[in-house]
mmCIF file of C-alpha atoms and ligand atoms in Angstrom:
data_model
loop_
_atom_site.group_PDB
_atom_site.id
_atom_site.type_symbol
_atom_site.label_atom_id
_atom_site.label_comp_id
_atom_site.label_asym_id
_atom_site.label_seq_id
_atom_site.Cartn_x
_atom_site.Cartn_y
_atom_site.Cartn_z
ATOM 1 C CA UNK A 6 28.554 16.483 21.060
ATOM 2 C CA UNK A 7 29.969 18.945 23.579
ATOM 3 C CA UNK A 8 27.449 20.076 26.042
ATOM 4 C CA UNK A 9 26.357 23.855 25.406
ATOM 5 C CA UNK A 10 26.660 25.851 28.685
ATOM 6 C CA UNK A 11 23.619 27.394 29.944
ATOM 7 C CA UNK A 12 21.885 29.522 32.452
ATOM 8 C CA UNK A 13 20.035 26.315 32.742
ATOM 9 C CA UNK A 14 23.335 23.873 32.536
ATOM 10 C CA UNK A 15 24.408 23.271 35.972
ATOM 11 C CA UNK A 16 28.009 22.063 36.920
ATOM 12 C CA UNK A 17 28.006 19.137 38.900
ATOM 13 C CA UNK A 18 32.175 19.654 40.845
ATOM 14 C CA UNK A 19 35.675 18.331 40.299
ATOM 15 C CA UNK A 20 34.170 15.664 41.934
ATOM 16 C CA UNK A 21 30.782 14.167 40.145
ATOM 17 C CA UNK A 22 31.281 13.602 36.399
ATOM 18 C CA UNK A 23 28.470 14.544 34.341
ATOM 19 C CA UNK A 24 25.576 12.253 34.029
ATOM 20 C CA UNK A 25 25.413 10.541 30.696
ATOM 21 C CA UNK A 26 21.786 11.177 31.932
ATOM 22 C CA UNK A 27 19.750 12.795 34.282
ATOM 23 C CA UNK A 28 15.877 13.298 35.283
ATOM 24 C CA UNK A 29 14.398 15.394 37.643
ATOM 25 C CA UNK A 30 11.197 16.056 39.119
ATOM 26 C CA UNK A 31 9.681 14.626 36.563
ATOM 27 C CA UNK A 32 6.099 14.898 35.663
ATOM 28 C CA UNK A 33 4.491 13.178 32.773
ATOM 29 C CA UNK A 34 -0.016 12.896 32.767
ATOM 30 C CA UNK A 35 -1.649 11.311 30.011
ATOM 31 C CA UNK A 36 -4.453 13.468 29.865
ATOM 32 C CA UNK A 37 -5.993 12.776 33.565
ATOM 33 C CA UNK A 38 -3.879 10.352 34.320
ATOM 34 C CA UNK A 39 -0.174 11.206 35.583
ATOM 35 C CA UNK A 40 1.579 8.600 35.454
ATOM 36 C CA UNK A 41 4.787 9.608 36.663
ATOM 37 C CA UNK A 42 4.151 11.595 40.061
ATOM 38 C CA UNK A 43 8.406 13.341 40.359
ATOM 39 C CA UNK A 44 10.846 10.768 39.318
ATOM 40 C CA UNK A 45 14.393 11.683 39.637
ATOM 41 C CA UNK A 46 16.841 9.576 37.871
ATOM 42 C CA UNK A 47 20.774 9.227 36.970
ATOM 43 C CA UNK A 48 22.708 7.948 34.903
ATOM 44 C CA UNK A 49 26.595 8.314 35.483
ATOM 45 C CA UNK A 50 29.025 7.386 32.206
ATOM 46 C CA UNK A 51 29.394 3.991 32.298
ATOM 47 C CA UNK A 52 26.405 2.483 33.981
ATOM 48 C CA UNK A 53 24.093 0.005 33.877
ATOM 49 C CA UNK A 54 20.394 1.155 36.066
ATOM 50 C CA UNK A 55 18.251 -0.735 35.582
ATOM 51 C CA UNK A 56 13.779 0.131 35.795
ATOM 52 C CA UNK A 57 11.392 -2.664 37.068
ATOM 53 C CA UNK A 58 7.843 -2.443 38.659
ATOM 54 C CA UNK A 59 4.513 -4.363 38.269
ATOM 55 C CA UNK A 60 2.447 -3.441 34.080
ATOM 56 C CA UNK A 61 1.736 0.266 34.598
ATOM 57 C CA UNK A 62 4.098 2.160 36.353
ATOM 58 C CA UNK A 63 5.380 3.820 34.567
ATOM 59 C CA UNK A 64 8.046 2.388 33.172
ATOM 60 C CA UNK A 65 7.985 2.525 29.830
ATOM 61 C CA UNK A 66 7.204 6.246 30.280
ATOM 62 C CA UNK A 67 9.943 7.584 31.840
ATOM 63 C CA UNK A 68 12.482 5.876 29.172
ATOM 64 C CA UNK A 69 10.662 7.578 26.280
ATOM 65 C CA UNK A 70 9.990 10.594 28.222
ATOM 66 C CA UNK A 71 14.225 10.349 28.814
ATOM 67 C CA UNK A 72 14.566 10.103 24.862
ATOM 68 C CA UNK A 73 11.444 12.941 24.308
ATOM 69 C CA UNK A 74 9.676 11.018 22.126
ATOM 70 C CA UNK A 75 7.090 11.992 24.903
ATOM 71 C CA UNK A 76 6.515 15.544 26.532
ATOM 72 C CA UNK A 77 6.229 16.019 30.422
ATOM 73 C CA UNK A 78 4.170 18.111 32.343
ATOM 74 C CA UNK A 79 6.990 19.777 34.550
ATOM 75 C CA UNK A 80 10.254 18.388 35.477
ATOM 76 C CA UNK A 81 14.421 18.632 34.638
ATOM 77 C CA UNK A 82 15.471 16.477 31.845
ATOM 78 C CA UNK A 83 19.366 16.758 30.991
ATOM 79 C CA UNK A 84 21.697 15.358 28.616
ATOM 80 C CA UNK A 85 25.232 15.270 29.366
ATOM 81 C CA UNK A 86 24.824 18.501 31.924
ATOM 82 C CA UNK A 87 22.902 20.159 28.955
ATOM 83 C CA UNK A 88 18.863 20.631 30.384
ATOM 84 C CA UNK A 89 16.428 20.348 27.315
ATOM 85 C CA UNK A 90 14.809 23.740 27.522
ATOM 86 C CA UNK A 91 10.868 23.833 27.361
ATOM 87 C CA UNK A 92 8.567 26.059 26.132
ATOM 88 C CA UNK A 93 4.515 26.884 27.993
ATOM 89 C CA UNK A 94 4.291 24.603 30.657
ATOM 90 C CA UNK A 95 1.683 22.056 31.764
ATOM 91 C CA UNK A 96 -0.086 19.929 29.882
ATOM 92 C CA UNK A 97 0.987 23.610 27.334
ATOM 93 C CA UNK A 98 4.469 22.263 27.390
ATOM 94 C CA UNK A 99 6.809 20.868 24.658
ATOM 95 C CA UNK A 100 9.978 20.858 23.406
ATOM 96 C CA UNK A 101 11.492 24.308 23.244
ATOM 97 C CA UNK A 102 14.186 23.507 20.213
ATOM 98 C CA UNK A 103 13.746 21.104 17.248
ATOM 99 C CA UNK A 104 17.316 20.873 17.225
ATOM 100 C CA UNK A 105 17.940 20.000 20.568
ATOM 101 C CA UNK A 106 15.613 17.130 20.768
ATOM 102 C CA UNK A 107 16.983 15.587 17.158
ATOM 103 C CA UNK A 108 20.314 15.949 18.925
ATOM 104 C CA UNK A 109 19.580 14.258 21.891
ATOM 105 C CA UNK A 110 17.868 11.638 20.693
ATOM 106 C CA UNK A 111 20.509 10.657 18.093
ATOM 107 C CA UNK A 112 23.154 10.429 20.516
ATOM 108 C CA UNK A 113 20.207 7.845 22.982
ATOM 109 C CA UNK A 114 19.558 4.281 20.968
ATOM 110 C CA UNK A 115 16.887 2.803 22.049
ATOM 111 C CA UNK A 116 15.585 -0.630 21.993
ATOM 112 C CA UNK A 117 12.446 -2.089 21.872
ATOM 113 C CA UNK A 118 10.420 -5.336 22.731
ATOM 114 C CA UNK A 119 8.654 -5.905 19.250
ATOM 115 C CA UNK A 120 12.154 -4.789 16.941
ATOM 116 C CA UNK A 121 10.982 -3.265 14.648
ATOM 117 C CA UNK A 122 13.021 -3.487 11.914
ATOM 118 C CA UNK A 123 11.821 -3.209 8.326
ATOM 119 C CA UNK A 124 10.877 -6.065 6.292
ATOM 120 C CA UNK A 125 11.345 -4.758 3.121
ATOM 121 C CA UNK A 126 15.815 -3.724 4.084
ATOM 122 C CA UNK A 127 17.950 -6.342 4.294
ATOM 123 C CA UNK A 128 19.556 -7.562 8.262
ATOM 124 C CA UNK A 129 22.956 -5.172 7.197
ATOM 125 C CA UNK A 130 20.651 -1.869 6.016
ATOM 126 C CA UNK A 131 17.848 -1.987 8.574
ATOM 127 C CA UNK A 132 21.975 -1.318 10.465
ATOM 128 C CA UNK A 133 23.327 0.619 8.708
ATOM 129 C CA UNK A 134 19.979 3.277 6.974
ATOM 130 C CA UNK A 135 20.238 5.972 10.720
ATOM 131 C CA UNK A 136 23.907 6.704 10.419
ATOM 132 C CA UNK A 137 23.328 6.750 6.265
ATOM 133 C CA UNK A 138 20.061 8.883 6.016
ATOM 134 C CA UNK A 139 20.041 10.641 9.769
ATOM 135 C CA UNK A 140 24.175 11.286 11.201
ATOM 136 C CA UNK A 141 25.330 11.091 7.124
ATOM 137 C CA UNK A 142 27.455 9.141 7.445
ATOM 138 C CA UNK A 143 29.581 7.998 4.714
ATOM 139 C CA UNK A 144 28.341 5.089 3.338
ATOM 140 C CA UNK A 145 31.374 3.077 2.825
ATOM 141 C CA UNK A 146 32.630 3.491 6.615
ATOM 142 C CA UNK A 147 29.025 3.127 8.226
ATOM 143 C CA UNK A 148 28.827 -0.789 5.620
ATOM 144 C CA UNK A 149 31.763 -1.793 7.567
ATOM 145 C CA UNK A 150 31.290 -1.000 11.014
ATOM 146 C CA UNK A 151 27.377 -1.956 10.763
ATOM 147 C CA UNK A 152 28.797 -5.430 9.621
ATOM 148 C CA UNK A 153 30.940 -5.410 13.161
ATOM 149 C CA UNK A 154 28.541 -4.988 14.639
ATOM 150 C CA UNK A 155 25.831 -7.449 13.680
ATOM 151 C CA UNK A 156 29.086 -9.631 13.741
ATOM 152 C CA UNK A 157 29.902 -8.583 17.204
ATOM 153 C CA UNK A 158 26.037 -10.048 18.397
ATOM 154 C CA UNK A 159 26.433 -13.064 16.666
ATOM 155 C CA UNK A 160 25.160 -12.501 13.605
ATOM 156 C CA UNK A 161 27.786 -11.576 11.397
ATOM 157 C CA UNK A 162 26.134 -14.250 8.893
ATOM 158 C CA UNK A 163 23.165 -13.061 8.540
ATOM 159 C CA UNK A 164 23.901 -9.402 6.872
ATOM 160 C CA UNK A 165 21.800 -10.079 3.598
ATOM 161 C CA UNK A 166 18.982 -12.072 5.603
ATOM 162 C CA UNK A 167 15.441 -10.569 5.727
ATOM 163 C CA UNK A 168 14.096 -10.525 9.096
ATOM 164 C CA UNK A 169 11.061 -12.732 8.070
ATOM 165 C CA UNK A 170 14.314 -15.089 7.760
ATOM 166 C CA UNK A 171 16.006 -14.689 12.202
ATOM 167 C CA UNK A 172 14.453 -15.582 14.415
ATOM 168 C CA UNK A 173 13.007 -13.461 17.552
ATOM 169 C CA UNK A 174 16.738 -13.548 18.748
ATOM 170 C CA UNK A 175 18.672 -12.980 15.634
ATOM 171 C CA UNK A 176 16.669 -10.274 15.062
ATOM 172 C CA UNK A 177 16.405 -8.773 18.235
ATOM 173 C CA UNK A 178 20.087 -9.224 18.445
ATOM 174 C CA UNK A 179 20.348 -7.337 15.174
ATOM 175 C CA UNK A 180 18.103 -3.969 16.425
ATOM 176 C CA UNK A 181 20.995 -3.803 19.226
ATOM 177 C CA UNK A 182 23.437 -3.764 16.667
ATOM 178 C CA UNK A 183 21.226 -1.420 14.727
ATOM 179 C CA UNK A 184 21.207 0.465 18.059
ATOM 180 C CA UNK A 185 25.254 0.611 18.185
ATOM 181 C CA UNK A 186 25.599 1.456 14.329
ATOM 182 C CA UNK A 187 24.644 4.535 15.713
ATOM 183 C CA UNK A 188 27.515 5.415 17.992
ATOM 184 C CA UNK A 189 24.973 6.481 21.274
ATOM 185 C CA UNK A 190 26.297 8.272 24.150
ATOM 186 C CA UNK A 191 23.684 5.583 26.450
ATOM 187 C CA UNK A 192 21.458 2.605 25.108
ATOM 188 C CA UNK A 193 17.385 2.148 26.517
ATOM 189 C CA UNK A 194 15.682 -1.346 26.737
ATOM 190 C CA UNK A 195 12.357 -1.373 26.933
ATOM 191 C CA UNK A 196 11.908 -4.966 27.748
ATOM 192 C CA UNK A 197 14.432 -5.968 24.762
ATOM 193 C CA UNK A 198 13.224 -9.896 26.147
ATOM 194 C CA UNK A 199 10.030 -10.531 26.549
ATOM 195 C CA UNK A 200 8.872 -10.801 23.422
ATOM 196 C CA UNK A 201 11.507 -14.309 22.816
ATOM 197 C CA UNK A 202 11.108 -18.163 24.535
ATOM 198 C CA UNK A 203 13.367 -18.230 26.580
ATOM 199 C CA UNK A 204 16.443 -20.031 24.647
ATOM 200 C CA UNK A 205 16.565 -17.442 22.772
ATOM 201 C CA UNK A 206 16.239 -15.165 25.323
ATOM 202 C CA UNK A 207 19.238 -15.887 26.973
ATOM 203 C CA UNK A 208 21.192 -15.609 24.001
ATOM 204 C CA UNK A 209 20.054 -11.407 23.709
ATOM 205 C CA UNK A 210 20.826 -11.599 28.207
ATOM 206 C CA UNK A 211 24.574 -12.127 27.294
ATOM 207 C CA UNK A 212 24.704 -10.024 24.346
ATOM 208 C CA UNK A 213 23.840 -7.182 27.046
ATOM 209 C CA UNK A 214 25.782 -8.526 29.563
ATOM 210 C CA UNK A 215 28.555 -8.229 27.183
ATOM 211 C CA UNK A 216 27.971 -4.650 25.756
ATOM 212 C CA UNK A 217 27.551 -3.609 30.741
ATOM 213 C CA UNK A 218 30.433 -5.120 31.110
ATOM 214 C CA UNK A 219 32.035 -2.948 27.846
ATOM 215 C CA UNK A 220 30.732 -0.113 30.517
ATOM 216 C CA UNK A 221 27.809 1.262 27.838
ATOM 217 C CA UNK A 222 26.214 3.466 29.732
ATOM 218 C CA UNK A 223 22.451 2.402 29.669
ATOM 219 C CA UNK A 224 18.791 2.474 30.517
ATOM 220 C CA UNK A 225 17.565 -1.379 31.185
ATOM 221 C CA UNK A 226 13.686 -1.462 31.756
ATOM 222 C CA UNK A 227 12.816 -5.468 32.520
ATOM 223 C CA UNK A 228 10.791 -8.341 33.776
ATOM 224 C CA UNK A 229 13.600 -10.306 33.826
ATOM 225 C CA UNK A 230 14.698 -10.055 37.679
ATOM 226 C CA UNK A 231 18.469 -12.230 36.978
ATOM 227 C CA UNK A 232 19.263 -10.071 34.237
ATOM 228 C CA UNK A 233 18.855 -6.967 36.005
ATOM 229 C CA UNK A 234 20.359 -8.491 39.348
ATOM 230 C CA UNK A 235 23.681 -9.469 37.676
ATOM 231 C CA UNK A 236 23.724 -6.435 34.757
ATOM 232 C CA UNK A 237 23.186 -3.306 36.373
ATOM 233 C CA UNK A 238 25.057 -0.521 38.761
ATOM 234 C CA UNK A 239 22.156 0.542 39.953
ATOM 235 C CA UNK A 240 17.715 -0.672 40.409
ATOM 236 C CA UNK A 241 14.466 1.229 40.772
ATOM 237 C CA UNK A 242 11.671 0.070 41.814
ATOM 238 C CA UNK A 243 8.968 1.768 40.570
ATOM 239 C CA UNK A 244 5.101 2.367 41.811
ATOM 240 C CA UNK A 245 2.371 3.601 40.743
ATOM 241 C CA UNK A 246 4.656 6.574 39.113
ATOM 242 C CA UNK A 247 6.857 7.118 42.158
ATOM 243 C CA UNK A 248 10.646 5.503 43.119
ATOM 244 C CA UNK A 249 9.647 3.627 45.471
ATOM 245 C CA UNK A 250 12.688 2.000 46.398
ATOM 246 C CA UNK A 251 16.121 1.933 44.398
ATOM 247 C CA UNK A 252 19.970 1.439 45.253
ATOM 248 C CA UNK A 253 22.582 -1.524 44.362
ATOM 249 C CA UNK A 254 20.826 -4.463 42.463
ATOM 250 C CA UNK A 255 22.794 -6.776 45.294
ATOM 251 C CA UNK A 256 20.104 -4.427 48.283
ATOM 252 C CA UNK A 257 17.429 -4.674 45.972
ATOM 253 C CA UNK A 258 17.268 -8.069 45.509
ATOM 254 C CA UNK A 259 18.708 -9.731 48.511
ATOM 255 C CA UNK A 260 17.488 -7.160 51.219
ATOM 256 C CA UNK A 261 14.155 -5.010 49.909
ATOM 257 C CA UNK A 262 13.193 -2.026 52.589
ATOM 258 C CA UNK A 263 9.779 -1.411 51.793
ATOM 259 C CA UNK A 264 6.410 -4.104 51.634
ATOM 260 C CA UNK A 265 6.207 -2.914 48.408
ATOM 261 C CA UNK A 266 8.972 -4.140 47.128
ATOM 262 C CA UNK A 267 9.097 -7.311 49.290
ATOM 263 C CA UNK A 268 5.754 -7.869 47.637
ATOM 264 C CA UNK A 269 6.913 -7.508 43.949
ATOM 265 C CA UNK A 270 9.946 -9.241 44.136
ATOM 266 C CA UNK A 271 7.761 -12.500 44.826
ATOM 267 C CA UNK A 272 5.546 -11.787 42.960
ATOM 268 C CA UNK A 273 8.376 -12.543 39.992
ATOM 269 C CA UNK A 274 10.310 -15.365 41.502
HETATM 270 N N1 ATP B 305 -0.184 6.704 25.167
HETATM 271 C C1 ATP B 305 -0.694 6.712 26.464
HETATM 272 N N2 ATP B 305 -2.200 7.305 26.521
HETATM 273 C C2 ATP B 305 -2.026 6.830 27.029
HETATM 274 N N3 ATP B 305 -1.910 6.044 28.410
HETATM 275 C C3 ATP B 305 -0.514 5.609 28.300
HETATM 276 C C4 ATP B 305 -0.207 6.329 27.356
HETATM 277 N N4 ATP B 305 0.335 5.154 27.284
HETATM 278 C C5 ATP B 305 1.111 4.502 29.239
HETATM 279 N N5 ATP B 305 -0.669 5.124 29.426
HETATM 280 C C6 ATP B 305 -1.171 5.124 30.872
HETATM 281 O O1 ATP B 305 0.458 5.263 31.212
HETATM 282 C C7 ATP B 305 0.523 3.861 33.061
HETATM 283 C C8 ATP B 305 2.236 2.937 32.395
HETATM 284 O O2 ATP B 305 2.365 3.005 31.758
HETATM 285 P P1 ATP B 305 3.722 2.421 30.980
HETATM 286 O O3 ATP B 305 3.139 1.849 29.573
HETATM 287 O O4 ATP B 305 4.601 3.538 30.699
HETATM 288 O O5 ATP B 305 3.873 1.125 31.566
HETATM 289 P P2 ATP B 305 4.735 0.015 32.635
HETATM 290 O O6 ATP B 305 5.815 0.409 33.859
HETATM 291 O O7 ATP B 305 5.549 0.343 30.835
HETATM 292 O O8 ATP B 305 4.199 -1.197 32.321
HETATM 293 P P3 ATP B 305 4.547 -2.169 32.008
HETATM 294 O O9 ATP B 305 5.477 -3.539 32.002
HETATM 295 O O10 ATP B 305 3.234 -3.180 31.060
HETATM 296 O O11 ATP B 305 5.086 -2.667 29.795
HETATM 297 C C9 ATP B 305 -0.375 2.502 32.340
HETATM 298 O O12 ATP B 305 -1.402 3.086 32.752
HETATM 299 C C10 ATP B 305 -0.605 3.474 31.227
HETATM 300 O O13 ATP B 305 -2.222 2.731 30.866
HETATM 301 MG MG1 MG B 306 6.561 -0.819 29.088
#
């Protein structure tokens, strides 16, 4: 997609490529509950950024705001340098341009904890659905891509099965194939392994690692510190809606600077 140049679009200069996602000073409340209290975050192209933190710290909310599934009350969200346009302020702030929202959202594919596959469709139909109906791509071309992505995540033999006939790990890999088939600019994962038994979890971790190695841009919310440590270029520790600490995984996990992160890591070890 071509970045639209607007008054709000800032040129980062030749030394810094335009990130896929950039968030500046984001504030988000649910009624009187302030959940995000001024968060800045950058997901450069080809990088994996993980979000960690206690339950309720705002990780899912940040991911949903980045994907424009949630409104936010203040701050900026930029997709490939293009700032989301807003109308209104505070709790009345909403995106001003529906077409822009759809364009950004279709370029950011989300994978959820609970897979969210259609139970009445086969795995192949699930993977083909959005590229055909939302993007209007030719069915034959999408089927070829869907089969290729299902093979890539290791379930090429499950095309004609229904979700209920698959294990949790297989269903989550189908959900990842479905996200890939949209040919997104970035993948957003919200606890992709949390609903799985440990042995099934590893199947999914392997797929996510392979995607990281091929240079996919990913935002990953996870409770799995080992996965965050293995796949991330950058890790953000959220605490009560603020970034308490962030950095490369070696430093964050190997030499945490704040008491809160030290406490969090010892509680999750
Ligand atoms: N739709 C909503 N309406 C009201 N409050 C919400 C809503 N969604 C989230 N919250 C609140 O916002 C805060 C942050 O929630 P969020 O789901 O982002 O946390 P999280 O870090 O993803 O936690 P977890 O690790 O448990 O998934 C919590 O206090 C939660 O209760
Ligand atoms: Mg969450």
